[in-house]
Amino acid sequence: MKNRSLVSINDFSKEEWIKILDLANEFEKNPTQKILEDYVVATLFFEPSTRTRLSFESAASRLGAKIVGFSDSASTSVKKGESLNDTILTVSNYSDIIVMRHPREGSARFASEVAPVPIINAGDGANQHPTQTLLDLYSIRKTQGTLNNLHIAFVGDLKYGRTVHSLVAALCEFNTTFHLVSPVELKLPSYVKKHIKDKNLTYHQYTNLKDVISEVDILYMTRIQKERFSDPIDYEKVKNIYILENSMLDNSKDNLKILHPLPRVNEINEDVDTNPKAYYFQQALNGVFVRQALLTSILGVK
Ligand code: CP
């Protein structure tokens, strides 16, 4: 993985994903090791973030790396009209690796093609969020003891949800049965369903959340993303369509865990938070260990 960019989850092989998860498990036991003191990590966030940016920065800090970057491109020369090409070439002079989030699909791939340093895609529009996928896989393996043969429900915005697109692609390597819950307007795109079909795996589509809860090992909730709708009226129609409440979990499997990439708006009621099946805040913590594994593997230190 040394010096390679991670733009799409399929840029790394299944064997490489497993190596990252195993290394993340080692970092979870010992997260503070000053093995990146000679490195500078750049975090360029052209779109808002709490977990991805701060967990990358926490991961880098615990390893002794220096961090440069921005969380608001309005405070940079992008505001004066600087191109992504020029920003990436400039920041490559100041850092050994660039973590970038950008609202435009394909921007991370473009950056990886022009940058002399590796690029980690921290989310490009509605396309991909591969580091979220790795922490999701870590969370699933940790809670279920395996990644194989699970029934996994994806709930909410399956059309624009980049975390869903990346994770479905990865889970196709583990004989998953997919349960896809969304309003008709936000169904999983055909090009993502093709990954499932190509592997001869099964998927079921639903519009009612209650139909799947007792069937699955993982319930992957997502936010209906207001910022992805071009017409606010379309958002208003679906914004409250799924709200998971604690009472709805009564007949769920004992091993069920509820995941959510976060942030949530109202799709998981706060009365679920104290249920032992709620795992979304631990999932966010796992992001630190997985990102430590990624940074050290790509920088060639592990
Ligand atoms: N999961 C995730 O991408 O969260 P942020 O938008 O807060 O980074």
PDB file of C-alpha atoms and ligand atoms in Angstrom:
ATOM      1  CA  MET A   1       0.000   0.000   0.000  1.00  0.00           C
ATOM      2  CA  LYS A   2       3.090   2.230   0.288  1.00  0.00           C
ATOM      3  CA  ASN A   3       2.705   5.531  -1.604  1.00  0.00           C
ATOM      4  CA  ARG A   4      -0.655   4.504  -3.122  1.00  0.00           C
ATOM      5  CA  SER A   5      -3.724   6.732  -3.131  1.00  0.00           C
ATOM      6  CA  LEU A   6      -7.056   5.500  -1.762  1.00  0.00           C
ATOM      7  CA  VAL A   7      -9.813   7.095  -3.842  1.00  0.00           C
ATOM      8  CA  SER A   8     -12.255   4.207  -4.277  1.00  0.00           C
ATOM      9  CA  ILE A   9     -12.591   1.247  -1.908  1.00  0.00           C
ATOM     10  CA  ASN A  10     -11.625  -1.017  -4.825  1.00  0.00           C
ATOM     11  CA  ASP A  11      -8.240   0.719  -5.163  1.00  0.00           C
ATOM     12  CA  PHE A  12      -7.166  -1.707  -2.428  1.00  0.00           C
ATOM     13  CA  SER A  13      -7.764  -5.459  -2.584  1.00  0.00           C
ATOM     14  CA  LYS A  14      -9.821  -7.492  -0.118  1.00  0.00           C
ATOM     15  CA  GLU A  15      -6.551  -8.839   1.318  1.00  0.00           C
ATOM     16  CA  GLU A  16      -5.323  -5.257   1.814  1.00  0.00           C
ATOM     17  CA  TRP A  17      -8.593  -4.277   3.564  1.00  0.00           C
ATOM     18  CA  ILE A  18      -8.079  -7.169   5.976  1.00  0.00           C
ATOM     19  CA  LYS A  19      -4.458  -6.096   6.612  1.00  0.00           C
ATOM     20  CA  ILE A  20      -5.732  -2.585   7.485  1.00  0.00           C
ATOM     21  CA  LEU A  21      -8.356  -4.019   9.859  1.00  0.00           C
ATOM     22  CA  ASP A  22      -5.779  -6.237  11.565  1.00  0.00           C
ATOM     23  CA  LEU A  23      -3.369  -3.320  11.942  1.00  0.00           C
ATOM     24  CA  ALA A  24      -6.195  -1.122  13.272  1.00  0.00           C
ATOM     25  CA  ASN A  25      -6.793  -3.779  15.907  1.00  0.00           C
ATOM     26  CA  GLU A  26      -3.149  -3.384  16.980  1.00  0.00           C
ATOM     27  CA  PHE A  27      -3.523   0.421  17.158  1.00  0.00           C
ATOM     28  CA  GLU A  28      -6.665   0.037  19.250  1.00  0.00           C
ATOM     29  CA  LYS A  29      -4.548  -1.736  21.881  1.00  0.00           C
ATOM     30  CA  ASN A  30      -1.779   0.891  21.703  1.00  0.00           C
ATOM     31  CA  PRO A  31      -2.944   4.097  19.974  1.00  0.00           C
ATOM     32  CA  THR A  32      -0.168   6.452  21.097  1.00  0.00           C
ATOM     33  CA  GLN A  33       3.121   5.666  19.324  1.00  0.00           C
ATOM     34  CA  LYS A  34       5.412   8.393  17.984  1.00  0.00           C
ATOM     35  CA  ILE A  35       6.202   6.679  14.691  1.00  0.00           C
ATOM     36  CA  LEU A  36       5.162   9.495  12.312  1.00  0.00           C
ATOM     37  CA  GLU A  37       7.232  12.305  13.853  1.00  0.00           C
ATOM     38  CA  ASP A  38       9.024  12.911  10.555  1.00  0.00           C
ATOM     39  CA  TYR A  39       5.810  13.296   8.536  1.00  0.00           C
ATOM     40  CA  VAL A  40       3.354  16.072   7.705  1.00  0.00           C
ATOM     41  CA  VAL A  41      -0.280  15.164   7.021  1.00  0.00           C
ATOM     42  CA  ALA A  42      -2.462  17.671   5.128  1.00  0.00           C
ATOM     43  CA  THR A  43      -6.220  17.680   5.678  1.00  0.00           C
ATOM     44  CA  LEU A  44      -8.066  19.667   3.003  1.00  0.00           C
ATOM     45  CA  PHE A  45     -11.802  19.841   3.693  1.00  0.00           C
ATOM     46  CA  PHE A  46     -13.783  21.705   1.051  1.00  0.00           C
ATOM     47  CA  GLU A  47     -16.991  20.371   2.635  1.00  0.00           C
ATOM     48  CA  PRO A  48     -18.038  20.220   6.325  1.00  0.00           C
ATOM     49  CA  SER A  49     -16.938  17.334   8.541  1.00  0.00           C
ATOM     50  CA  THR A  50     -16.660  16.493  12.211  1.00  0.00           C
ATOM     51  CA  ARG A  51     -15.686  12.824  12.433  1.00  0.00           C
ATOM     52  CA  THR A  52     -13.580  12.280   9.324  1.00  0.00           C
ATOM     53  CA  ARG A  53     -11.363  15.326   9.713  1.00  0.00           C
ATOM     54  CA  LEU A  54     -10.988  15.172  13.483  1.00  0.00           C
ATOM     55  CA  SER A  55     -10.417  11.414  13.597  1.00  0.00           C
ATOM     56  CA  PHE A  56      -7.728  11.708  10.903  1.00  0.00           C
ATOM     57  CA  GLU A  57      -6.125  14.550  12.856  1.00  0.00           C
ATOM     58  CA  SER A  58      -6.436  12.635  16.125  1.00  0.00           C
ATOM     59  CA  ALA A  59      -4.923   9.549  14.466  1.00  0.00           C
ATOM     60  CA  ALA A  60      -2.018  11.583  13.069  1.00  0.00           C
ATOM     61  CA  SER A  61      -1.468  13.447  16.363  1.00  0.00           C
ATOM     62  CA  ARG A  62      -1.326  10.246  18.393  1.00  0.00           C
ATOM     63  CA  LEU A  63       1.384   9.035  16.007  1.00  0.00           C
ATOM     64  CA  GLY A  64       3.414  12.244  16.343  1.00  0.00           C
ATOM     65  CA  ALA A  65       2.783  13.624  12.827  1.00  0.00           C
ATOM     66  CA  LYS A  66       2.401  17.356  12.143  1.00  0.00           C
ATOM     67  CA  ILE A  67      -0.873  18.488  10.587  1.00  0.00           C
ATOM     68  CA  VAL A  68      -1.511  21.309   8.101  1.00  0.00           C
ATOM     69  CA  GLY A  69      -4.711  22.101   6.257  1.00  0.00           C
ATOM     70  CA  PHE A  70      -8.074  23.786   6.359  1.00  0.00           C
ATOM     71  CA  SER A  71     -11.660  23.015   7.289  1.00  0.00           C
ATOM     72  CA  ASP A  72     -13.173  25.866   5.290  1.00  0.00           C
ATOM     73  CA  SER A  73     -11.867  26.607   1.798  1.00  0.00           C
ATOM     74  CA  ALA A  74     -13.387  30.120   2.025  1.00  0.00           C
ATOM     75  CA  SER A  75     -10.360  31.046   4.137  1.00  0.00           C
ATOM     76  CA  THR A  76      -7.921  29.914   1.420  1.00  0.00           C
ATOM     77  CA  SER A  77      -6.894  31.099  -2.046  1.00  0.00           C
ATOM     78  CA  VAL A  78      -9.684  28.932  -3.493  1.00  0.00           C
ATOM     79  CA  LYS A  79     -11.791  31.977  -2.622  1.00  0.00           C
ATOM     80  CA  LYS A  80      -9.627  33.997  -5.043  1.00  0.00           C
ATOM     81  CA  GLY A  81     -10.257  31.488  -7.837  1.00  0.00           C
ATOM     82  CA  GLU A  82      -7.347  29.066  -7.405  1.00  0.00           C
ATOM     83  CA  SER A  83      -7.987  25.742  -9.144  1.00  0.00           C
ATOM     84  CA  LEU A  84      -8.013  22.332  -7.459  1.00  0.00           C
ATOM     85  CA  ASN A  85      -4.977  21.419  -9.580  1.00  0.00           C
ATOM     86  CA  ASP A  86      -2.965  24.353  -8.216  1.00  0.00           C
ATOM     87  CA  THR A  87      -4.118  23.826  -4.635  1.00  0.00           C
ATOM     88  CA  ILE A  88      -3.115  20.154  -4.725  1.00  0.00           C
ATOM     89  CA  LEU A  89       0.286  20.834  -6.340  1.00  0.00           C
ATOM     90  CA  THR A  90       0.990  23.537  -3.756  1.00  0.00           C
ATOM     91  CA  VAL A  91      -0.063  21.502  -0.712  1.00  0.00           C
ATOM     92  CA  SER A  92       1.998  18.556  -2.027  1.00  0.00           C
ATOM     93  CA  ASN A  93       5.049  20.789  -1.437  1.00  0.00           C
ATOM     94  CA  TYR A  94       4.138  21.104   2.230  1.00  0.00           C
ATOM     95  CA  SER A  95       3.061  17.551   3.135  1.00  0.00           C
ATOM     96  CA  ASP A  96       3.749  13.844   2.695  1.00  0.00           C
ATOM     97  CA  ILE A  97       0.127  12.773   2.264  1.00  0.00           C
ATOM     98  CA  ILE A  98      -3.141  14.615   1.571  1.00  0.00           C
ATOM     99  CA  VAL A  99      -6.546  13.740   3.038  1.00  0.00           C
ATOM    100  CA  MET A 100      -9.198  15.541   0.990  1.00  0.00           C
ATOM    101  CA  ARG A 101     -12.984  15.956   1.116  1.00  0.00           C
ATOM    102  CA  HIS A 102     -14.618  17.740  -1.791  1.00  0.00           C
ATOM    103  CA  PRO A 103     -18.256  18.177  -2.870  1.00  0.00           C
ATOM    104  CA  ARG A 104     -17.597  17.166  -6.493  1.00  0.00           C
ATOM    105  CA  GLU A 105     -17.676  13.508  -7.578  1.00  0.00           C
ATOM    106  CA  GLY A 106     -14.371  12.579  -9.219  1.00  0.00           C
ATOM    107  CA  SER A 107     -12.374  15.341  -7.521  1.00  0.00           C
ATOM    108  CA  ALA A 108     -10.346  12.884  -5.437  1.00  0.00           C
ATOM    109  CA  ARG A 109      -9.446  10.815  -8.495  1.00  0.00           C
ATOM    110  CA  PHE A 110      -8.372  14.013 -10.270  1.00  0.00           C
ATOM    111  CA  ALA A 111      -6.254  15.018  -7.263  1.00  0.00           C
ATOM    112  CA  SER A 112      -4.601  11.593  -7.184  1.00  0.00           C
ATOM    113  CA  GLU A 113      -3.646  11.943 -10.841  1.00  0.00           C
ATOM    114  CA  VAL A 114      -1.917  15.306 -10.398  1.00  0.00           C
ATOM    115  CA  ALA A 115      -0.424  14.969  -6.903  1.00  0.00           C
ATOM    116  CA  PRO A 116       3.122  13.686  -6.344  1.00  0.00           C
ATOM    117  CA  VAL A 117       2.048  12.515  -2.852  1.00  0.00           C
ATOM    118  CA  PRO A 118      -0.698   9.966  -2.010  1.00  0.00           C
ATOM    119  CA  ILE A 119      -4.296  11.193  -1.782  1.00  0.00           C
ATOM    120  CA  ILE A 120      -6.826   9.732   0.650  1.00  0.00           C
ATOM    121  CA  ASN A 121     -10.416  10.402  -0.395  1.00  0.00           C
ATOM    122  CA  ALA A 122     -12.364  11.584   2.656  1.00  0.00           C
ATOM    123  CA  GLY A 123     -15.574  11.797   0.598  1.00  0.00           C
ATOM    124  CA  ASP A 124     -16.190  13.131  -2.919  1.00  0.00           C
ATOM    125  CA  GLY A 125     -19.766  14.276  -3.379  1.00  0.00           C
ATOM    126  CA  ALA A 126     -22.220  11.379  -3.586  1.00  0.00           C
ATOM    127  CA  ASN A 127     -19.550   9.041  -4.956  1.00  0.00           C
ATOM    128  CA  GLN A 128     -17.302   7.275  -2.401  1.00  0.00           C
ATOM    129  CA  HIS A 129     -16.087   7.450   1.203  1.00  0.00           C
ATOM    130  CA  PRO A 130     -13.591   4.569   1.360  1.00  0.00           C
ATOM    131  CA  THR A 131     -12.063   5.280   4.784  1.00  0.00           C
ATOM    132  CA  GLN A 132     -15.580   5.227   6.271  1.00  0.00           C
ATOM    133  CA  THR A 133     -16.006   1.824   4.625  1.00  0.00           C
ATOM    134  CA  LEU A 134     -12.890   0.481   6.296  1.00  0.00           C
ATOM    135  CA  LEU A 135     -14.045   1.655   9.711  1.00  0.00           C
ATOM    136  CA  ASP A 136     -17.504   0.205   8.986  1.00  0.00           C
ATOM    137  CA  LEU A 137     -15.935  -3.150   8.095  1.00  0.00           C
ATOM    138  CA  TYR A 138     -13.854  -2.954  11.274  1.00  0.00           C
ATOM    139  CA  SER A 139     -16.991  -2.247  13.319  1.00  0.00           C
ATOM    140  CA  ILE A 140     -18.944  -5.076  11.687  1.00  0.00           C
ATOM    141  CA  ARG A 141     -16.134  -7.600  12.181  1.00  0.00           C
ATOM    142  CA  LYS A 142     -15.599  -6.498  15.768  1.00  0.00           C
ATOM    143  CA  THR A 143     -19.266  -6.810  16.726  1.00  0.00           C
ATOM    144  CA  GLN A 144     -20.196  -9.903  14.689  1.00  0.00           C
ATOM    145  CA  GLY A 145     -16.896 -11.816  14.880  1.00  0.00           C
ATOM    146  CA  THR A 146     -16.956 -12.194  11.074  1.00  0.00           C
ATOM    147  CA  LEU A 147     -17.595 -10.299   7.855  1.00  0.00           C
ATOM    148  CA  ASN A 148     -18.990 -13.320   6.051  1.00  0.00           C
ATOM    149  CA  ASN A 149     -22.593 -14.376   5.321  1.00  0.00           C
ATOM    150  CA  LEU A 150     -24.299 -11.531   7.197  1.00  0.00           C
ATOM    151  CA  HIS A 151     -27.705  -9.960   6.572  1.00  0.00           C
ATOM    152  CA  ILE A 152     -27.203  -6.206   6.411  1.00  0.00           C
ATOM    153  CA  ALA A 153     -29.900  -3.534   6.043  1.00  0.00           C
ATOM    154  CA  PHE A 154     -29.139  -0.112   4.586  1.00  0.00           C
ATOM    155  CA  VAL A 155     -31.764   2.464   5.492  1.00  0.00           C
ATOM    156  CA  GLY A 156     -32.424   6.001   4.225  1.00  0.00           C
ATOM    157  CA  ASP A 157     -30.675   7.852   1.427  1.00  0.00           C
ATOM    158  CA  LEU A 158     -29.288   5.048  -0.692  1.00  0.00           C
ATOM    159  CA  LYS A 159     -29.173   7.223  -3.808  1.00  0.00           C
ATOM    160  CA  TYR A 160     -26.783   9.937  -2.681  1.00  0.00           C
ATOM    161  CA  GLY A 161     -25.200   8.159   0.304  1.00  0.00           C
ATOM    162  CA  ARG A 162     -21.497   7.767  -0.497  1.00  0.00           C
ATOM    163  CA  THR A 163     -20.908   5.695   2.639  1.00  0.00           C
ATOM    164  CA  VAL A 164     -23.540   3.243   1.379  1.00  0.00           C
ATOM    165  CA  HIS A 165     -22.061   3.065  -2.127  1.00  0.00           C
ATOM    166  CA  SER A 166     -18.561   2.252  -0.844  1.00  0.00           C
ATOM    167  CA  LEU A 167     -19.722  -0.208   1.815  1.00  0.00           C
ATOM    168  CA  VAL A 168     -22.034  -2.148  -0.523  1.00  0.00           C
ATOM    169  CA  ALA A 169     -19.127  -2.542  -2.968  1.00  0.00           C
ATOM    170  CA  ALA A 170     -16.915  -3.908  -0.195  1.00  0.00           C
ATOM    171  CA  LEU A 171     -19.534  -6.226   1.311  1.00  0.00           C
ATOM    172  CA  CYS A 172     -20.000  -7.877  -2.079  1.00  0.00           C
ATOM    173  CA  GLU A 173     -16.705  -9.651  -1.286  1.00  0.00           C
ATOM    174  CA  PHE A 174     -18.192 -11.292   1.832  1.00  0.00           C
ATOM    175  CA  ASN A 175     -21.334 -13.091   0.611  1.00  0.00           C
ATOM    176  CA  THR A 176     -23.647 -10.513   2.186  1.00  0.00           C
ATOM    177  CA  THR A 177     -27.430 -10.573   1.808  1.00  0.00           C
ATOM    178  CA  PHE A 178     -28.543  -6.966   1.299  1.00  0.00           C
ATOM    179  CA  HIS A 179     -31.797  -5.451   2.605  1.00  0.00           C
ATOM    180  CA  LEU A 180     -32.284  -2.024   1.010  1.00  0.00           C
ATOM    181  CA  VAL A 181     -34.797   0.272   2.708  1.00  0.00           C
ATOM    182  CA  SER A 182     -35.500   3.616   1.054  1.00  0.00           C
ATOM    183  CA  PRO A 183     -38.242   5.762  -0.421  1.00  0.00           C
ATOM    184  CA  VAL A 184     -38.596   5.105  -4.156  1.00  0.00           C
ATOM    185  CA  GLU A 185     -36.966   8.472  -4.879  1.00  0.00           C
ATOM    186  CA  LEU A 186     -33.781   7.449  -3.029  1.00  0.00           C
ATOM    187  CA  LYS A 187     -33.215   3.865  -4.176  1.00  0.00           C
ATOM    188  CA  LEU A 188     -29.707   2.467  -4.555  1.00  0.00           C
ATOM    189  CA  PRO A 189     -28.373   3.465  -8.002  1.00  0.00           C
ATOM    190  CA  SER A 190     -28.201   0.760 -10.686  1.00  0.00           C
ATOM    191  CA  TYR A 191     -24.413   0.995 -10.976  1.00  0.00           C
ATOM    192  CA  VAL A 192     -24.100   0.036  -7.285  1.00  0.00           C
ATOM    193  CA  LYS A 193     -26.685  -2.757  -7.592  1.00  0.00           C
ATOM    194  CA  LYS A 194     -24.579  -4.088 -10.456  1.00  0.00           C
ATOM    195  CA  HIS A 195     -21.805  -4.929  -7.958  1.00  0.00           C
ATOM    196  CA  ILE A 196     -24.332  -7.142  -6.114  1.00  0.00           C
ATOM    197  CA  LYS A 197     -25.618  -8.774  -9.289  1.00  0.00           C
ATOM    198  CA  ASP A 198     -22.114  -9.394 -10.624  1.00  0.00           C
ATOM    199  CA  LYS A 199     -21.373 -11.476  -7.518  1.00  0.00           C
ATOM    200  CA  ASN A 200     -24.708 -13.347  -7.755  1.00  0.00           C
ATOM    201  CA  LEU A 201     -25.700 -12.078  -4.326  1.00  0.00           C
ATOM    202  CA  THR A 202     -29.243 -11.424  -3.124  1.00  0.00           C
ATOM    203  CA  TYR A 203     -30.826  -8.081  -2.383  1.00  0.00           C
ATOM    204  CA  HIS A 204     -34.339  -7.234  -1.216  1.00  0.00           C
ATOM    205  CA  GLN A 205     -35.855  -3.756  -1.545  1.00  0.00           C
ATOM    206  CA  TYR A 206     -38.332  -2.292   0.949  1.00  0.00           C
ATOM    207  CA  THR A 207     -40.007   1.004   1.664  1.00  0.00           C
ATOM    208  CA  ASN A 208     -41.013   0.112   5.250  1.00  0.00           C
ATOM    209  CA  LEU A 209     -38.278  -0.026   7.907  1.00  0.00           C
ATOM    210  CA  LYS A 210     -40.360  -2.274  10.210  1.00  0.00           C
ATOM    211  CA  ASP A 211     -40.210  -5.057   7.597  1.00  0.00           C
ATOM    212  CA  VAL A 212     -36.471  -5.690   8.082  1.00  0.00           C
ATOM    213  CA  ILE A 213     -35.567  -5.092  11.715  1.00  0.00           C
ATOM    214  CA  SER A 214     -36.076  -8.688  12.885  1.00  0.00           C
ATOM    215  CA  GLU A 215     -34.222 -10.108   9.854  1.00  0.00           C
ATOM    216  CA  VAL A 216     -30.796  -8.540  10.050  1.00  0.00           C
ATOM    217  CA  ASP A 217     -27.441  -8.614  11.871  1.00  0.00           C
ATOM    218  CA  ILE A 218     -26.553  -4.993  11.076  1.00  0.00           C
ATOM    219  CA  LEU A 219     -28.918  -2.057  10.659  1.00  0.00           C
ATOM    220  CA  TYR A 220     -26.974   0.675   8.821  1.00  0.00           C
ATOM    221  CA  MET A 221     -28.984   3.870   9.241  1.00  0.00           C
ATOM    222  CA  THR A 222     -28.242   6.965   7.150  1.00  0.00           C
ATOM    223  CA  ARG A 223     -29.352  10.576   7.099  1.00  0.00           C
ATOM    224  CA  ILE A 224     -31.571  11.951   4.347  1.00  0.00           C
ATOM    225  CA  GLN A 225     -29.035  14.500   3.060  1.00  0.00           C
ATOM    226  CA  LYS A 226     -30.699  17.862   2.564  1.00  0.00           C
ATOM    227  CA  GLU A 227     -27.599  19.263   0.843  1.00  0.00           C
ATOM    228  CA  ARG A 228     -27.812  16.722  -2.019  1.00  0.00           C
ATOM    229  CA  PHE A 229     -31.345  17.758  -3.150  1.00  0.00           C
ATOM    230  CA  SER A 230     -31.587  20.379  -5.895  1.00  0.00           C
ATOM    231  CA  ASP A 231     -35.301  20.997  -5.110  1.00  0.00           C
ATOM    232  CA  PRO A 232     -36.137  21.657  -1.397  1.00  0.00           C
ATOM    233  CA  ILE A 233     -39.710  20.395  -1.976  1.00  0.00           C
ATOM    234  CA  ASP A 234     -38.334  16.932  -2.818  1.00  0.00           C
ATOM    235  CA  TYR A 235     -36.390  16.943   0.459  1.00  0.00           C
ATOM    236  CA  GLU A 236     -39.484  17.972   2.458  1.00  0.00           C
ATOM    237  CA  LYS A 237     -41.382  14.957   1.096  1.00  0.00           C
ATOM    238  CA  VAL A 238     -38.923  12.393   2.496  1.00  0.00           C
ATOM    239  CA  LYS A 239     -37.065  14.096   5.338  1.00  0.00           C
ATOM    240  CA  ASN A 240     -38.846  12.291   8.213  1.00  0.00           C
ATOM    241  CA  ILE A 241     -39.574   9.045   6.459  1.00  0.00           C
ATOM    242  CA  TYR A 242     -37.557   6.746   8.753  1.00  0.00           C
ATOM    243  CA  ILE A 243     -37.198   7.309  12.477  1.00  0.00           C
ATOM    244  CA  LEU A 244     -35.846   4.361  14.450  1.00  0.00           C
ATOM    245  CA  GLU A 245     -37.236   4.191  18.014  1.00  0.00           C
ATOM    246  CA  ASN A 246     -36.162   1.903  20.828  1.00  0.00           C
ATOM    247  CA  SER A 247     -39.534   0.097  20.968  1.00  0.00           C
ATOM    248  CA  MET A 248     -39.053  -1.002  17.341  1.00  0.00           C
ATOM    249  CA  LEU A 249     -36.064  -3.145  18.398  1.00  0.00           C
ATOM    250  CA  ASP A 250     -38.061  -5.514  20.646  1.00  0.00           C
ATOM    251  CA  ASN A 251     -38.016  -8.443  18.188  1.00  0.00           C
ATOM    252  CA  SER A 252     -34.567  -7.822  16.754  1.00  0.00           C
ATOM    253  CA  LYS A 253     -31.819 -10.473  16.801  1.00  0.00           C
ATOM    254  CA  ASP A 254     -29.613 -10.669  19.913  1.00  0.00           C
ATOM    255  CA  ASN A 255     -26.509  -9.920  17.830  1.00  0.00           C
ATOM    256  CA  LEU A 256     -28.015  -6.908  16.045  1.00  0.00           C
ATOM    257  CA  LYS A 257     -25.877  -3.768  16.031  1.00  0.00           C
ATOM    258  CA  ILE A 258     -27.062  -0.389  14.790  1.00  0.00           C
ATOM    259  CA  LEU A 259     -24.497   1.540  12.767  1.00  0.00           C
ATOM    260  CA  HIS A 260     -24.698   5.048  11.349  1.00  0.00           C
ATOM    261  CA  PRO A 261     -21.832   6.992   9.730  1.00  0.00           C
ATOM    262  CA  LEU A 262     -23.221  10.118  11.462  1.00  0.00           C
ATOM    263  CA  PRO A 263     -24.124  12.927  11.661  1.00  0.00           C
ATOM    264  CA  ARG A 264     -27.728  12.041  12.420  1.00  0.00           C
ATOM    265  CA  VAL A 265     -30.592  14.479  12.281  1.00  0.00           C
ATOM    266  CA  ASN A 266     -33.646  12.623  13.591  1.00  0.00           C
ATOM    267  CA  GLU A 267     -33.498   9.184  11.949  1.00  0.00           C
ATOM    268  CA  ILE A 268     -32.403   7.514  15.192  1.00  0.00           C
ATOM    269  CA  ASN A 269     -34.379   8.626  18.219  1.00  0.00           C
ATOM    270  CA  GLU A 270     -32.157   9.423  21.216  1.00  0.00           C
ATOM    271  CA  ASP A 271     -33.972   6.718  23.222  1.00  0.00           C
ATOM    272  CA  VAL A 272     -32.012   4.175  21.132  1.00  0.00           C
ATOM    273  CA  ASP A 273     -28.646   5.531  22.339  1.00  0.00           C
ATOM    274  CA  THR A 274     -28.664   3.596  25.624  1.00  0.00           C
ATOM    275  CA  ASN A 275     -29.717   0.324  23.992  1.00  0.00           C
ATOM    276  CA  PRO A 276     -26.672  -2.030  23.924  1.00  0.00           C
ATOM    277  CA  LYS A 277     -27.450  -2.626  20.240  1.00  0.00           C
ATOM    278  CA  ALA A 278     -26.590   1.011  19.439  1.00  0.00           C
ATOM    279  CA  TYR A 279     -22.994   1.090  18.185  1.00  0.00           C
ATOM    280  CA  TYR A 280     -22.641   4.354  16.245  1.00  0.00           C
ATOM    281  CA  PHE A 281     -20.486   6.275  18.720  1.00  0.00           C
ATOM    282  CA  GLN A 282     -18.074   3.342  19.147  1.00  0.00           C
ATOM    283  CA  GLN A 283     -18.085   3.105  15.338  1.00  0.00           C
ATOM    284  CA  ALA A 284     -16.867   6.729  15.175  1.00  0.00           C
ATOM    285  CA  LEU A 285     -14.104   5.911  17.702  1.00  0.00           C
ATOM    286  CA  ASN A 286     -12.980   2.974  15.548  1.00  0.00           C
ATOM    287  CA  GLY A 287     -12.271   5.547  12.834  1.00  0.00           C
ATOM    288  CA  VAL A 288      -9.186   6.712  14.726  1.00  0.00           C
ATOM    289  CA  PHE A 289      -7.557   3.246  14.752  1.00  0.00           C
ATOM    290  CA  VAL A 290      -8.459   2.490  11.136  1.00  0.00           C
ATOM    291  CA  ARG A 291      -7.068   5.852  10.008  1.00  0.00           C
ATOM    292  CA  GLN A 292      -3.879   5.228  11.987  1.00  0.00           C
ATOM    293  CA  ALA A 293      -3.543   1.950  10.098  1.00  0.00           C
ATOM    294  CA  LEU A 294      -4.130   3.698   6.763  1.00  0.00           C
ATOM    295  CA  LEU A 295      -1.697   6.567   7.363  1.00  0.00           C
ATOM    296  CA  THR A 296       1.116   4.278   8.508  1.00  0.00           C
ATOM    297  CA  SER A 297       0.549   1.750   5.706  1.00  0.00           C
ATOM    298  CA  ILE A 298       0.466   4.375   2.940  1.00  0.00           C
ATOM    299  CA  LEU A 299       3.460   6.217   4.376  1.00  0.00           C
ATOM    300  CA  GLY A 300       5.307   2.892   4.500  1.00  0.00           C
ATOM    301  CA  VAL A 301       5.978   2.975   8.241  1.00  0.00           C
ATOM    302  CA  LYS A 302       3.986  -0.224   8.978  1.00  0.00           C
TER     303      LYS A 302
HETATM  304  N1   CP B   1     -19.070   9.909   8.796  1.00  0.00           N
HETATM  305  C1   CP B   1     -18.680  11.116   8.348  1.00  0.00           C
HETATM  306  O1   CP B   1     -18.208  11.255   7.218  1.00  0.00           O
HETATM  307  O2   CP B   1     -18.892  12.129   9.242  1.00  0.00           O
HETATM  308  P1   CP B   1     -18.403  13.627   9.022  1.00  0.00           P
HETATM  309  O3   CP B   1     -19.220  14.204   7.879  1.00  0.00           O
HETATM  310  O4   CP B   1     -18.677  14.316  10.326  1.00  0.00           O
HETATM  311  O5   CP B   1     -16.948  13.590   8.676  1.00  0.00           O
END
